[in-house]
Amino acid sequence: GAVVSQHPSRVICKSGTSVKIECRSLDFQATTMFWYRQFPKQSLMLMATSNEGSKATYEQGVEKDKFLINHASLTLSTLTVTSAHPEDSSFYICSAQRGGPGGAEAFFGQGTRLTVV
Amino acid sequence: GENVEQHPSTLSVQEGDSAVIKCTYSDSASNYFPWYKQELGKRPQLIIDIRSNVGEKKDQRIAVTLNKTAKHFSLHITETQPEDSAVYFCAALSGGNNRLAFGKGNQVVVIP
């Protein structure tokens, strides 16, 4: 299957600082990428849809000024958690959909474990 | 938009028995239904998928069935093994926005 690479896999940062997470589709072009947040033993919560060359679409309740998304190319989307606080500690995971007739397979990055201290 | 419900939330089975997870969806126009397996601390991995022009698909010990009339699809795991223990997510592709809607996940525990 296709490969989606997410970096870093783990990050610890101090309260008030910003953290950037990268999501790359390595062997296909992804016009759309998705960012999720996952709490322990819970499902994937969609935060936003990242569209190449345009503004991201945020889900209700997700602060766009806090979670900045940039999709500068067909293979790269970034999520920046600004002014991080301990409650932002979570597992963040991206996915890219590879379209095709009758379906759109989603491939996930390996996720980023963010800990804000 | 599409709404996907997944049941049960937790399922414990004895090793060797079968496990069945059922999902329902709301958008009759949805045409693609993948299943993902997520092991602890790892990314979800696609394990099987089915498209709306097919009623059943099988791959070794796993199979998926789709009932378009009732708008539900199920994952069947036969001869379960301890390595099948994981969280399983179903999803449906909404034709309207080309976005996958995920169920809440099902924790499957295979008891040796």
CSV table of C-alpha atoms in Angstrom, one decimal:
chain,number,residue,atom,x,y,z
A,1,GLY,CA,0.0,0.0,0.0
A,2,ALA,CA,0.9,3.7,-0.1
A,3,VAL,CA,3.1,5.3,2.5
A,4,VAL,CA,2.3,8.3,4.6
A,5,SER,CA,5.1,9.5,6.8
A,6,GLN,CA,4.5,11.6,9.9
A,7,HIS,CA,7.2,13.4,11.9
A,8,PRO,CA,8.0,13.6,14.7
A,9,SER,CA,6.6,10.5,16.3
A,10,ARG,CA,7.1,11.9,19.8
A,11,VAL,CA,7.5,15.4,21.1
A,12,ILE,CA,7.7,17.0,24.5
A,13,CYS,CA,7.3,20.7,24.7
A,14,LYS,CA,6.9,23.4,27.4
A,15,SER,CA,3.6,25.2,27.9
A,16,GLY,CA,3.3,28.2,25.7
A,17,THR,CA,5.6,27.0,22.9
A,18,SER,CA,4.5,25.8,19.5
A,19,VAL,CA,5.0,22.5,17.8
A,20,LYS,CA,4.9,21.6,14.1
A,21,ILE,CA,3.9,18.2,12.9
A,22,GLU,CA,4.6,17.1,9.3
A,23,CYS,CA,2.6,14.7,7.2
A,24,ARG,CA,4.0,13.5,3.9
A,25,SER,CA,2.6,11.2,1.3
A,26,LEU,CA,5.7,9.5,-0.1
A,27,ASP,CA,4.5,7.7,-3.2
A,28,PHE,CA,1.3,9.4,-4.3
A,29,GLN,CA,-0.1,12.9,-4.5
A,30,ALA,CA,-2.7,13.8,-2.0
A,31,THR,CA,-4.9,16.8,-2.7
A,32,THR,CA,-6.6,16.2,0.6
A,33,MET,CA,-5.2,15.2,3.9
A,34,PHE,CA,-6.9,14.8,7.2
A,35,TRP,CA,-5.8,15.5,10.8
A,36,TYR,CA,-7.2,13.5,13.7
A,37,ARG,CA,-6.8,13.6,17.4
A,38,GLN,CA,-7.1,10.4,19.4
A,39,PHE,CA,-7.5,10.1,23.1
A,40,PRO,CA,-6.6,6.8,24.9
A,41,LYS,CA,-8.9,4.0,24.0
A,42,GLN,CA,-11.1,6.3,21.9
A,43,SER,CA,-11.8,6.8,18.3
A,44,LEU,CA,-10.3,9.0,15.7
A,45,MET,CA,-11.7,12.6,16.1
A,46,LEU,CA,-11.4,14.5,12.9
A,47,MET,CA,-10.0,17.9,13.5
A,48,ALA,CA,-9.7,19.4,10.1
A,49,THR,CA,-9.4,18.7,6.4
A,50,SER,CA,-6.3,20.0,4.7
A,51,ASN,CA,-6.7,21.1,1.1
A,52,GLU,CA,-3.7,21.7,-1.1
A,53,GLY,CA,-3.5,25.3,-2.1
A,54,SER,CA,-6.4,26.5,0.0
A,55,LYS,CA,-7.5,27.0,3.5
A,56,ALA,CA,-8.2,24.0,5.7
A,57,THR,CA,-11.7,23.1,6.7
A,58,TYR,CA,-12.1,22.8,10.5
A,59,GLU,CA,-14.6,20.7,12.4
A,60,GLN,CA,-16.9,22.3,14.8
A,61,GLY,CA,-15.2,23.0,18.1
A,62,VAL,CA,-11.7,23.0,16.8
A,63,GLU,CA,-9.9,26.3,17.1
A,64,LYS,CA,-8.3,27.3,13.8
A,65,ASP,CA,-6.0,29.8,15.4
A,66,LYS,CA,-4.7,27.2,17.8
A,67,PHE,CA,-4.3,24.4,15.3
A,68,LEU,CA,-2.7,25.9,12.2
A,69,ILE,CA,-2.8,23.8,9.1
A,70,ASN,CA,-0.8,24.4,5.9
A,71,HIS,CA,-0.9,22.2,2.8
A,72,ALA,CA,1.7,23.8,0.6
A,73,SER,CA,2.2,20.9,-1.8
A,74,LEU,CA,0.5,17.8,-3.0
A,75,THR,CA,2.7,15.7,-0.7
A,76,LEU,CA,3.0,17.7,2.5
A,77,SER,CA,0.6,19.0,5.1
A,78,THR,CA,1.7,20.5,8.4
A,79,LEU,CA,-0.2,20.9,11.7
A,80,THR,CA,1.2,23.5,14.1
A,81,VAL,CA,-0.1,23.5,17.7
A,82,THR,CA,0.4,27.1,18.8
A,83,SER,CA,0.8,28.2,22.4
A,84,ALA,CA,0.5,24.6,23.6
A,85,HIS,CA,-1.0,23.7,26.9
A,86,PRO,CA,-1.1,20.5,28.9
A,87,GLU,CA,-4.7,19.8,27.7
A,88,ASP,CA,-3.3,19.7,24.1
A,89,SER,CA,-1.3,16.6,25.0
A,90,SER,CA,-2.7,13.8,22.8
A,91,PHE,CA,-2.0,11.5,19.9
A,92,TYR,CA,-2.3,13.4,16.6
A,93,ILE,CA,-2.5,11.4,13.4
A,94,CYS,CA,-2.8,12.4,9.8
A,95,SER,CA,-4.2,10.5,6.8
A,96,ALA,CA,-4.1,11.0,3.1
A,97,GLN,CA,-6.7,9.5,0.7
A,98,ARG,CA,-5.7,8.1,-2.6
A,99,GLY,CA,-8.6,8.4,-4.9
A,100,GLY,CA,-9.7,6.0,-7.5
A,101,PRO,CA,-12.8,4.6,-9.2
A,102,GLY,CA,-15.4,3.6,-6.6
A,103,GLY,CA,-13.3,4.4,-3.6
A,104,ALA,CA,-10.7,6.3,-1.7
A,105,GLU,CA,-8.3,4.4,0.4
A,106,ALA,CA,-7.0,6.2,3.4
A,107,PHE,CA,-3.4,5.7,4.6
A,108,PHE,CA,-2.4,6.9,8.0
A,109,GLY,CA,0.8,8.4,9.3
A,110,GLN,CA,2.4,6.8,12.3
A,111,GLY,CA,1.1,9.4,14.6
A,112,THR,CA,2.7,12.0,16.9
A,113,ARG,CA,2.5,11.7,20.6
A,114,LEU,CA,2.5,15.2,22.0
A,115,THR,CA,3.2,15.8,25.6
A,116,VAL,CA,3.0,19.4,26.9
A,117,VAL,CA,4.6,20.0,30.3
B,1,GLY,CA,-23.1,14.1,6.2
B,2,GLU,CA,-22.4,10.5,6.7
B,3,ASN,CA,-22.9,9.0,10.2
B,4,VAL,CA,-21.3,5.6,11.0
B,5,GLU,CA,-22.3,3.7,14.1
B,6,GLN,CA,-20.3,0.7,15.3
B,7,HIS,CA,-21.3,-2.1,17.7
B,8,PRO,CA,-20.3,-3.5,20.1
B,9,SER,CA,-17.7,-1.2,21.6
B,10,THR,CA,-15.9,-4.0,23.2
B,11,LEU,CA,-15.8,-7.7,22.3
B,12,SER,CA,-14.0,-10.5,24.1
B,13,VAL,CA,-13.7,-13.9,22.4
B,14,GLN,CA,-12.0,-17.1,23.2
B,15,GLU,CA,-9.1,-18.0,21.0
B,16,GLY,CA,-10.3,-20.0,18.0
B,17,ASP,CA,-13.8,-18.6,18.1
B,18,SER,CA,-15.2,-16.1,15.6
B,19,ALA,CA,-15.7,-12.4,16.1
B,20,VAL,CA,-18.2,-10.2,14.4
B,21,ILE,CA,-18.4,-6.4,14.4
B,22,LYS,CA,-21.3,-4.6,12.8
B,23,CYS,CA,-21.5,-1.1,11.5
B,24,THR,CA,-24.4,0.9,10.2
B,25,TYR,CA,-24.3,4.0,8.0
B,26,SER,CA,-26.7,6.7,7.2
B,27,ASP,CA,-25.9,7.9,3.6
B,28,SER,CA,-27.4,5.6,1.0
B,29,ALA,CA,-25.0,7.2,-1.5
B,30,SER,CA,-21.9,5.9,0.3
B,31,ASN,CA,-20.1,3.4,-1.9
B,32,TYR,CA,-16.9,2.4,-0.2
B,33,PHE,CA,-16.5,0.7,3.2
B,34,PRO,CA,-13.0,0.0,4.6
B,35,TRP,CA,-12.0,-1.6,7.8
B,36,TYR,CA,-9.0,-0.6,9.8
B,37,LYS,CA,-7.1,-2.4,12.5
B,38,GLN,CA,-5.2,-0.3,15.1
B,39,GLU,CA,-2.8,-2.0,17.5
B,40,LEU,CA,-1.8,-0.1,20.7
B,41,GLY,CA,0.3,2.9,19.9
B,42,LYS,CA,0.4,2.3,16.2
B,43,ARG,CA,-1.3,3.7,13.2
B,44,PRO,CA,-4.6,2.3,11.8
B,45,GLN,CA,-3.9,-0.2,9.0
B,46,LEU,CA,-6.4,-1.1,6.2
B,47,ILE,CA,-7.2,-4.8,6.5
B,48,ILE,CA,-10.1,-5.2,4.1
B,49,ASP,CA,-12.6,-3.1,2.2
B,50,ILE,CA,-15.7,-3.5,0.1
B,51,ARG,CA,-17.4,-1.5,-2.5
B,52,SER,CA,-21.1,-1.1,-3.0
B,53,ASN,CA,-21.3,-3.3,-6.0
B,54,VAL,CA,-20.2,-6.4,-4.0
B,55,GLY,CA,-22.1,-8.2,-1.2
B,56,GLU,CA,-19.2,-10.0,0.4
B,57,LYS,CA,-15.4,-10.2,0.3
B,58,LYS,CA,-13.1,-12.6,2.0
B,59,ASP,CA,-9.4,-12.5,2.7
B,60,GLN,CA,-8.1,-15.6,4.6
B,61,ARG,CA,-9.6,-15.4,8.1
B,62,ILE,CA,-11.3,-12.1,7.6
B,63,ALA,CA,-14.4,-11.3,5.6
B,64,VAL,CA,-16.7,-8.3,5.2
B,65,THR,CA,-20.4,-8.4,4.2
B,66,LEU,CA,-22.5,-5.5,3.0
B,67,ASN,CA,-26.2,-5.1,3.1
B,68,LYS,CA,-27.0,-1.9,1.1
B,69,THR,CA,-30.8,-2.2,1.7
B,70,ALA,CA,-30.3,-2.2,5.5
B,71,LYS,CA,-27.3,0.1,5.3
B,72,HIS,CA,-25.0,-2.1,7.4
B,73,PHE,CA,-21.8,-3.9,6.9
B,74,SER,CA,-19.9,-6.3,9.1
B,75,LEU,CA,-16.4,-7.6,9.7
B,76,HIS,CA,-16.0,-11.3,10.4
B,77,ILE,CA,-12.9,-12.8,11.9
B,78,THR,CA,-12.7,-16.6,12.1
B,79,GLU,CA,-10.4,-18.8,14.1
B,80,THR,CA,-9.3,-15.8,16.2
B,81,GLN,CA,-5.7,-15.6,17.4
B,82,PRO,CA,-4.1,-13.4,20.1
B,83,GLU,CA,-2.6,-11.2,17.5
B,84,ASP,CA,-6.1,-10.3,16.4
B,85,SER,CA,-6.5,-8.3,19.6
B,86,ALA,CA,-6.7,-4.6,18.6
B,87,VAL,CA,-9.2,-1.8,17.9
B,88,TYR,CA,-11.1,-2.1,14.7
B,89,PHE,CA,-12.6,0.8,12.9
B,90,CYS,CA,-15.1,0.7,10.2
B,91,ALA,CA,-15.6,3.6,7.8
B,92,ALA,CA,-17.9,4.7,5.0
B,93,LEU,CA,-17.0,7.0,2.1
B,94,SER,CA,-19.5,9.8,1.7
B,95,GLY,CA,-20.0,10.5,-1.9
B,96,GLY,CA,-21.0,14.1,-1.2
B,97,ASN,CA,-17.7,15.3,0.2
B,98,ASN,CA,-15.4,12.3,-0.6
B,99,ARG,CA,-14.5,12.0,3.1
B,100,LEU,CA,-14.3,8.9,5.1
B,101,ALA,CA,-16.5,8.8,8.2
B,102,PHE,CA,-15.2,6.5,10.9
B,103,GLY,CA,-17.1,4.5,13.5
B,104,LYS,CA,-16.0,4.9,17.1
B,105,GLY,CA,-14.0,1.7,17.1
B,106,ASN,CA,-14.3,-1.7,18.6
B,107,GLN,CA,-11.9,-3.2,21.1
B,108,VAL,CA,-11.5,-6.8,20.3
B,109,VAL,CA,-9.8,-9.0,23.0
B,110,VAL,CA,-8.8,-12.5,22.1
B,111,ILE,CA,-8.4,-14.6,25.2
B,112,PRO,CA,-5.8,-17.3,24.9
